Amino acid sequence: MGAADFRLAAPPGAGSGQGRLTGWRALAAALAIASAVPAMANDGIAAQSAGGIVFGKTDAVAMKKEVLSVSADLIKVDYEFLNESNSDVEETIFFPLPEYAAGYHGSPTYYGQPQQFTVEVDGKRKPYDTTFVAMLAGKDVTARLRQLGLTDQQIAYFPSHTPFDQQVAPLSEAQRAILLKEGLLGQLYDEEWVPAWTVKVSYLWQQKFPAGKVVRVRHQYAPFVAAGSAATYLGNDEAFEKKYCSDQAFQKTWQRLSARAGENGVVNAVAVSYILTTGNTWKNGIEDFTLNLIKGKPDELVSLCFPGTFSKINSTTLQVKLRNFRPQQDLDVYFGNVAATGEHQGVAPAIAP
């Protein structure tokens, strides 16, 4: 298949059950199903940028099927889980949002709840609760901030320099003085002080897995993307070639598109990432895995590192199927020659009043 249509490569040693995928930067938000054991739940929350459903290591519940569809504008994941034990299993499911600093950010480009975020279980929209923790230098400072009289909104959004458009009550002078003394505020510039802590927000709910019954879960969201409008490809960038397995044919096609674009040589592009390695927590890995790459238009370029052989399903969809898939690294997909994309900035995560 020509580079103008698609590029992929399976690095040396990649087999049908192992993918050499690369690290993740932009958010592709995730569900994390954590064990009821507190340590496992904490681990689930800490895996803040996970892209797929995660479980504390289990011999009861198997991921029978995962269909992952990735485009520049939407990530959609369909799962089928089967409790293969003789007893019902109930677990706490977490959806961890990306950790963000409570202080200054220019915009929520990579933070907050992603656009178009929905979760369904067996075809029904699933409600969820919210939890969050404030962290400073690896320490949970949530209780101390509340002890000083800060509301949850003040901790999560802060009265100034929040990445979200939220109206929050200002701090008192006494609160500000103590926060400064204890190093809970940091100086930004021009003697202006902002929170030194970061915030981890997670959505959660209880999910029952009846013995011997398949449970179907679907979630989707608009991914946070790197690159974007006016991004250009650097043909001599070895890091790019390693990350996305681009080759000479891909580069030539890109240069042709760049020349066609005119004097500025701009080719619009976005990078989408998704964490796959969480699939290794399941009983047999991902028993039946399908990856769909969906282009916005037929002449869009796609490049990534992934094992297996892709089939062209139609003019805009490329598909690969793997059995007993145990991904070794995470997924990065580069979409080039893309049209204008939709909204990708996050919105303020829901914090209970």
CSV table of C-alpha atoms in Angstrom, one decimal:
chain,number,residue,atom,x,y,z
A,1,MET,CA,0.0,0.0,0.0
A,2,GLY,CA,1.5,3.3,-1.0
A,3,ALA,CA,2.7,5.9,1.4
A,4,ALA,CA,0.2,8.4,0.2
A,5,ASP,CA,-2.4,6.1,1.7
A,6,PHE,CA,-0.8,4.5,4.7
A,7,ARG,CA,2.5,3.7,6.4
A,8,LEU,CA,3.2,1.2,9.1
A,9,ALA,CA,6.0,-1.0,10.2
A,10,ALA,CA,6.5,-3.8,12.7
A,11,PRO,CA,9.9,-3.4,14.3
A,12,PRO,CA,12.2,-6.4,14.6
A,13,GLY,CA,10.9,-9.0,17.0
A,14,ALA,CA,7.3,-8.0,16.8
A,15,GLY,CA,5.0,-10.9,16.5
A,16,SER,CA,1.3,-11.5,16.2
A,17,GLY,CA,0.9,-11.2,20.0
A,18,GLN,CA,3.4,-8.4,20.7
A,19,GLY,CA,3.4,-4.9,19.5
A,20,ARG,CA,6.3,-2.5,19.7
A,21,LEU,CA,4.4,0.7,20.2
A,22,THR,CA,5.8,4.0,21.4
A,23,GLY,CA,5.2,6.3,24.4
A,24,TRP,CA,2.3,8.7,24.8
A,25,ARG,CA,2.2,12.5,25.1
A,26,ALA,CA,-1.1,13.9,24.2
A,27,LEU,CA,-4.0,12.7,26.1
A,28,ALA,CA,-6.2,9.9,25.0
A,29,ALA,CA,-8.2,9.6,28.1
A,30,ALA,CA,-8.8,6.2,29.7
A,31,LEU,CA,-10.8,3.9,31.9
A,32,ALA,CA,-8.9,2.2,34.7
A,33,ILE,CA,-10.7,-0.7,36.4
A,34,ALA,CA,-8.8,-1.0,39.7
A,35,SER,CA,-9.0,-3.7,42.3
A,36,ALA,CA,-11.0,-3.0,45.5
A,37,VAL,CA,-7.7,-3.3,47.3
A,38,PRO,CA,-6.6,0.2,48.1
A,39,ALA,CA,-3.1,-0.2,46.7
A,40,MET,CA,-4.5,-1.4,43.4
A,41,ALA,CA,-6.9,1.5,43.4
A,42,ASN,CA,-4.1,4.0,43.9
A,43,ASP,CA,-2.1,2.4,41.2
A,44,GLY,CA,-5.1,2.8,38.9
A,45,ILE,CA,-5.4,6.5,39.7
A,46,ALA,CA,-1.7,7.0,39.3
A,47,ALA,CA,-1.8,5.6,35.8
A,48,GLN,CA,-3.4,8.9,34.9
A,49,SER,CA,-3.0,8.9,31.1
A,50,ALA,CA,-4.1,5.3,30.5
A,51,GLY,CA,-5.9,4.8,27.3
A,52,GLY,CA,-7.8,1.6,27.9
A,53,ILE,CA,-9.6,-0.4,30.6
A,54,VAL,CA,-7.2,-1.5,33.3
A,55,PHE,CA,-7.8,-4.2,36.0
A,56,GLY,CA,-5.8,-5.2,39.0
A,57,LYS,CA,-4.3,-8.6,38.0
A,58,THR,CA,-7.2,-11.0,37.9
A,59,ASP,CA,-7.7,-14.7,37.2
A,60,ALA,CA,-11.5,-14.2,37.2
A,61,VAL,CA,-12.3,-11.6,34.5
A,62,ALA,CA,-11.0,-12.0,30.9
A,63,MET,CA,-11.0,-9.4,28.2
A,64,LYS,CA,-12.5,-11.4,25.4
A,65,LYS,CA,-12.6,-8.7,22.9
A,66,GLU,CA,-11.5,-5.1,22.3
A,67,VAL,CA,-12.2,-3.1,19.2
A,68,LEU,CA,-10.3,0.2,19.2
A,69,SER,CA,-11.1,2.8,16.5
A,70,VAL,CA,-8.8,5.7,16.3
A,71,SER,CA,-9.1,8.9,14.2
A,72,ALA,CA,-7.8,12.4,14.5
A,73,ASP,CA,-11.2,13.5,16.0
A,74,LEU,CA,-12.5,10.5,18.0
A,75,ILE,CA,-11.3,7.5,19.9
A,76,LYS,CA,-14.0,4.8,20.5
A,77,VAL,CA,-13.4,1.5,22.3
A,78,ASP,CA,-15.7,-1.4,22.6
A,79,TYR,CA,-14.9,-4.2,25.1
A,80,GLU,CA,-16.4,-7.5,26.0
A,81,PHE,CA,-15.5,-8.9,29.4
A,82,LEU,CA,-16.3,-12.4,30.7
A,83,ASN,CA,-16.1,-13.4,34.4
A,84,GLU,CA,-14.9,-17.0,34.0
A,85,SER,CA,-15.0,-17.8,37.7
A,86,ASN,CA,-18.0,-19.4,39.6
A,87,SER,CA,-18.7,-16.3,41.6
A,88,ASP,CA,-19.9,-12.7,40.8
A,89,VAL,CA,-17.1,-10.1,40.9
A,90,GLU,CA,-17.7,-6.5,41.8
A,91,GLU,CA,-14.9,-3.9,41.1
A,92,THR,CA,-14.4,-0.2,41.3
A,93,ILE,CA,-13.9,1.3,37.8
A,94,PHE,CA,-11.8,4.5,37.5
A,95,PHE,CA,-11.6,6.9,34.7
A,96,PRO,CA,-8.4,8.9,35.5
A,97,LEU,CA,-8.1,12.3,33.9
A,98,PRO,CA,-4.6,13.7,33.1
A,99,GLU,CA,-2.9,15.3,36.1
A,100,TYR,CA,-2.7,19.0,35.9
A,101,ALA,CA,-1.0,21.8,37.8
A,102,ALA,CA,-3.5,23.9,39.8
A,103,GLY,CA,-1.4,27.0,38.8
A,104,TYR,CA,-1.1,28.7,35.5
A,105,HIS,CA,-1.7,27.0,32.2
A,106,GLY,CA,-2.4,29.0,29.0
A,107,SER,CA,-5.4,26.7,28.1
A,108,PRO,CA,-6.7,23.2,28.9
A,109,THR,CA,-5.1,21.8,25.7
A,110,TYR,CA,-4.1,18.6,27.4
A,111,TYR,CA,-6.2,18.8,30.6
A,112,GLY,CA,-9.6,18.2,32.0
A,113,GLN,CA,-12.5,16.1,30.8
A,114,PRO,CA,-12.1,15.4,27.1
A,115,GLN,CA,-14.8,16.5,24.7
A,116,GLN,CA,-17.6,14.0,23.7
A,117,PHE,CA,-16.8,11.8,26.7
A,118,THR,CA,-19.3,9.0,27.3
A,119,VAL,CA,-19.3,5.6,29.0
A,120,GLU,CA,-21.9,2.9,28.4
A,121,VAL,CA,-22.3,-0.5,30.0
A,122,ASP,CA,-24.5,-3.0,28.2
A,123,GLY,CA,-25.9,-0.3,26.0
A,124,LYS,CA,-26.9,2.1,28.9
A,125,ARG,CA,-25.2,5.4,29.8
A,126,LYS,CA,-23.2,4.9,33.0
A,127,PRO,CA,-23.3,7.5,35.8
A,128,TYR,CA,-20.2,8.1,37.9
A,129,ASP,CA,-18.9,9.8,41.0
A,130,THR,CA,-15.8,12.1,41.2
A,131,THR,CA,-12.8,11.9,43.4
A,132,PHE,CA,-9.6,13.9,43.3
A,133,VAL,CA,-6.3,14.3,45.1
A,134,ALA,CA,-3.9,17.3,45.4
A,135,MET,CA,-0.3,16.3,45.2
A,136,LEU,CA,2.9,18.2,46.1
A,137,ALA,CA,6.4,16.6,45.7
A,138,GLY,CA,4.8,13.1,45.8
A,139,LYS,CA,2.8,13.8,48.9
A,140,ASP,CA,-1.0,14.0,49.2
A,141,VAL,CA,-1.8,17.5,50.6
A,142,THR,CA,-5.6,17.4,50.0
A,143,ALA,CA,-6.4,17.0,53.7
A,144,ARG,CA,-4.1,19.9,54.7
A,145,LEU,CA,-5.6,22.2,52.1
A,146,ARG,CA,-9.1,21.4,53.4
A,147,GLN,CA,-7.9,21.9,57.0
A,148,LEU,CA,-6.9,25.4,56.0
A,149,GLY,CA,-10.5,26.0,54.8
A,150,LEU,CA,-10.1,25.6,51.0
A,151,THR,CA,-13.1,24.3,49.3
A,152,ASP,CA,-12.9,21.5,46.8
A,153,GLN,CA,-13.4,24.0,44.0
A,154,GLN,CA,-10.5,26.2,45.3
A,155,ILE,CA,-8.2,23.1,45.5
A,156,ALA,CA,-9.1,21.7,42.1
A,157,TYR,CA,-9.6,24.9,40.1
A,158,PHE,CA,-8.0,27.6,42.2
A,159,PRO,CA,-9.2,31.3,42.2
A,160,SER,CA,-6.7,32.4,39.6
A,161,HIS,CA,-4.6,31.0,36.8
A,162,THR,CA,-6.7,27.9,36.5
A,163,PRO,CA,-6.6,26.1,33.1
A,164,PHE,CA,-10.4,26.1,33.3
A,165,ASP,CA,-13.0,28.9,33.0
A,166,GLN,CA,-14.4,28.5,36.6
A,167,GLN,CA,-15.5,31.2,39.0
A,168,VAL,CA,-14.0,30.4,42.4
A,169,ALA,CA,-14.1,32.4,45.6
A,170,PRO,CA,-10.8,34.1,46.5
A,171,LEU,CA,-8.6,33.0,49.3
A,172,SER,CA,-8.4,35.0,52.5
A,173,GLU,CA,-5.2,36.8,53.5
A,174,ALA,CA,-4.7,34.4,56.4
A,175,GLN,CA,-5.0,31.4,54.1
A,176,ARG,CA,-2.6,32.9,51.6
A,177,ALA,CA,0.0,33.6,54.3
A,178,ILE,CA,-0.1,30.0,55.6
A,179,LEU,CA,0.0,28.5,52.1
A,180,LEU,CA,3.1,30.6,51.4
A,181,LYS,CA,4.8,29.7,54.7
A,182,GLU,CA,4.2,26.0,54.1
A,183,GLY,CA,5.4,26.1,50.5
A,184,LEU,CA,2.0,25.3,49.1
A,185,LEU,CA,2.1,28.3,46.8
A,186,GLY,CA,4.9,29.0,44.2
A,187,GLN,CA,5.9,32.2,42.6
A,188,LEU,CA,5.0,32.4,38.9
A,189,TYR,CA,6.3,35.8,37.8
A,190,ASP,CA,6.1,39.5,38.9
A,191,GLU,CA,5.7,38.3,42.5
A,192,GLU,CA,2.4,36.6,41.6
A,193,TRP,CA,1.8,33.3,43.6
A,194,VAL,CA,0.0,30.2,42.3
A,195,PRO,CA,-0.6,26.7,43.6
A,196,ALA,CA,2.4,24.5,43.8
A,197,TRP,CA,0.3,21.4,43.9
A,198,THR,CA,-1.0,19.2,41.1
A,199,VAL,CA,-4.5,17.7,40.8
A,200,LYS,CA,-5.5,14.2,39.9
A,201,VAL,CA,-9.2,13.8,39.1
A,202,SER,CA,-10.8,10.4,38.6
A,203,TYR,CA,-14.4,9.4,37.8
A,204,LEU,CA,-15.5,6.1,39.4
A,205,TRP,CA,-18.3,3.7,39.8
A,206,GLN,CA,-19.0,0.2,41.0
A,207,GLN,CA,-19.3,-2.5,38.3
A,208,LYS,CA,-20.6,-6.0,38.8
A,209,PHE,CA,-19.3,-8.9,36.6
A,210,PRO,CA,-21.8,-11.8,37.0
A,211,ALA,CA,-20.3,-15.3,36.8
A,212,GLY,CA,-20.3,-16.7,33.3
A,213,LYS,CA,-21.8,-13.5,31.8
A,214,VAL,CA,-20.4,-11.2,29.2
A,215,VAL,CA,-20.3,-7.5,30.1
A,216,ARG,CA,-20.0,-5.0,27.3
A,217,VAL,CA,-18.4,-1.6,27.9
A,218,ARG,CA,-18.1,1.3,25.4
A,219,HIS,CA,-16.4,4.6,25.9
A,220,GLN,CA,-15.4,7.3,23.5
A,221,TYR,CA,-13.9,10.8,23.6
A,222,ALA,CA,-12.2,13.4,21.4
A,223,PRO,CA,-8.5,12.9,22.0
A,224,PHE,CA,-6.2,15.6,23.1
A,225,VAL,CA,-3.8,15.9,20.1
A,226,ALA,CA,-0.3,17.1,19.5
A,227,ALA,CA,0.7,19.1,16.4
A,228,GLY,CA,-2.5,20.4,14.8
A,229,SER,CA,-3.0,23.2,12.3
A,230,ALA,CA,0.1,24.4,10.6
A,231,ALA,CA,2.2,21.5,11.8
A,232,THR,CA,5.0,20.5,9.4
A,233,TYR,CA,6.9,17.3,9.1
A,234,LEU,CA,10.7,17.4,9.5
A,235,GLY,CA,12.1,14.8,7.1
A,236,ASN,CA,15.4,14.5,8.9
A,237,ASP,CA,13.9,14.1,12.4
A,238,GLU,CA,15.2,10.7,13.5
A,239,ALA,CA,13.0,10.8,16.6
A,240,PHE,CA,9.9,11.2,14.4
A,241,GLU,CA,11.0,8.3,12.2
A,242,LYS,CA,11.6,6.0,15.3
A,243,LYS,CA,8.3,7.0,16.9
A,244,TYR,CA,6.1,6.6,13.9
A,245,CYS,CA,8.1,4.2,11.7
A,246,SER,CA,8.0,6.5,8.7
A,247,ASP,CA,10.2,5.6,5.8
A,248,GLN,CA,11.5,7.2,2.6
A,249,ALA,CA,8.2,6.7,0.7
A,250,PHE,CA,6.3,8.5,3.5
A,251,GLN,CA,8.8,11.4,3.5
A,252,LYS,CA,8.7,11.7,-0.3
A,253,THR,CA,4.9,11.9,-0.2
A,254,TRP,CA,5.0,14.4,2.6
A,255,GLN,CA,7.5,16.6,0.6
A,256,ARG,CA,5.2,16.4,-2.4
A,257,LEU,CA,2.2,17.6,-0.4
A,258,SER,CA,4.3,20.3,1.2
A,259,ALA,CA,5.4,21.6,-2.2
A,260,ARG,CA,1.8,21.5,-3.4
A,261,ALA,CA,0.8,23.6,-0.3
A,262,GLY,CA,2.8,26.6,-1.7
A,263,GLU,CA,5.3,29.0,-0.2
A,264,ASN,CA,4.8,28.2,3.4
A,265,GLY,CA,4.9,24.4,2.8
A,266,VAL,CA,2.3,23.7,5.5
A,267,VAL,CA,0.7,20.2,5.8
A,268,ASN,CA,-1.8,20.0,8.6
A,269,ALA,CA,-1.2,17.1,10.9
A,270,VAL,CA,-2.1,15.7,14.3
A,271,ALA,CA,-0.6,13.1,16.6
A,272,VAL,CA,-3.0,10.8,18.6
A,273,SER,CA,-1.8,8.5,21.4
A,274,TYR,CA,-3.4,5.7,23.3
A,275,ILE,CA,-2.1,3.5,26.1
A,276,LEU,CA,-2.4,-0.2,25.2
A,277,THR,CA,-0.1,-1.8,27.7
A,278,THR,CA,-2.9,-1.9,30.3
A,279,GLY,CA,-4.3,-4.8,28.3
A,280,ASN,CA,-1.6,-7.0,29.9
A,281,THR,CA,-3.5,-6.9,33.2
A,282,TRP,CA,-6.2,-9.2,31.9
A,283,LYS,CA,-6.3,-12.9,32.3
A,284,ASN,CA,-5.1,-13.8,28.8
A,285,GLY,CA,-4.1,-10.3,27.6
A,286,ILE,CA,-6.6,-9.1,24.9
A,287,GLU,CA,-7.9,-12.3,23.4
A,288,ASP,CA,-9.4,-10.8,20.3
A,289,PHE,CA,-8.0,-7.4,19.4
A,290,THR,CA,-9.0,-5.2,16.4
A,291,LEU,CA,-7.5,-1.8,15.6
A,292,ASN,CA,-9.3,0.4,13.1
A,293,LEU,CA,-7.5,3.5,11.8
A,294,ILE,CA,-10.1,5.9,10.4
A,295,LYS,CA,-9.0,8.7,8.1
A,296,GLY,CA,-11.1,11.9,7.7
A,297,LYS,CA,-10.6,11.7,3.9
A,298,PRO,CA,-9.1,9.2,1.5
A,299,ASP,CA,-5.8,11.1,0.8
A,300,GLU,CA,-5.0,11.5,4.5
A,301,LEU,CA,-1.6,10.1,5.5
A,302,VAL,CA,-1.2,7.7,8.4
A,303,SER,CA,2.0,6.4,10.0
A,304,LEU,CA,2.6,4.3,13.1
A,305,CYS,CA,4.6,1.4,14.5
A,306,PHE,CA,2.4,-1.7,14.9
A,307,PRO,CA,2.6,-5.4,14.3
A,308,GLY,CA,0.4,-7.4,11.9
A,309,THR,CA,-0.9,-6.8,8.4
A,310,PHE,CA,-3.4,-4.0,7.9
A,311,SER,CA,-6.3,-4.5,5.5
A,312,LYS,CA,-8.1,-1.7,3.6
A,313,ILE,CA,-11.7,-2.0,4.6
A,314,ASN,CA,-12.8,1.0,2.6
A,315,SER,CA,-11.3,4.3,1.3
A,316,THR,CA,-10.9,5.7,4.8
A,317,THR,CA,-10.6,2.6,7.1
A,318,LEU,CA,-7.6,0.4,7.7
A,319,GLN,CA,-7.8,-2.6,10.0
A,320,VAL,CA,-5.7,-5.2,11.7
A,321,LYS,CA,-6.7,-8.1,14.0
A,322,LEU,CA,-4.6,-9.9,16.5
A,323,ARG,CA,-5.2,-12.8,18.8
A,324,ASN,CA,-4.0,-13.1,22.5
A,325,PHE,CA,-2.5,-9.7,22.1
A,326,ARG,CA,-0.1,-8.6,24.9
A,327,PRO,CA,1.1,-5.1,23.9
A,328,GLN,CA,4.6,-4.2,24.9
A,329,GLN,CA,4.4,-0.5,24.3
A,330,ASP,CA,1.8,2.1,23.7
A,331,LEU,CA,0.2,3.5,20.5
A,332,ASP,CA,1.1,6.6,18.7
A,333,VAL,CA,-0.6,7.4,15.4
A,334,TYR,CA,0.4,10.3,13.1
A,335,PHE,CA,-2.3,11.7,10.8
A,336,GLY,CA,-1.0,13.9,8.0
A,337,ASN,CA,-2.8,16.0,5.4
A,338,VAL,CA,-5.8,16.3,7.7
A,339,ALA,CA,-8.7,18.7,7.3
A,340,ALA,CA,-9.7,21.0,10.1
A,341,THR,CA,-10.5,19.0,13.2
A,342,GLY,CA,-13.1,19.5,15.9
A,343,GLU,CA,-12.8,20.6,19.5
A,344,HIS,CA,-10.0,18.9,21.5
A,345,GLN,CA,-9.6,21.1,24.5
A,346,GLY,CA,-10.7,19.7,27.8
A,347,VAL,CA,-13.5,21.1,30.0
A,348,ALA,CA,-13.5,21.5,33.7
A,349,PRO,CA,-13.8,18.1,35.4
A,350,ALA,CA,-16.9,17.6,37.5
A,351,ILE,CA,-16.2,18.4,41.2
A,352,ALA,CA,-19.0,17.8,43.6
A,353,PRO,CA,-20.1,21.0,45.4
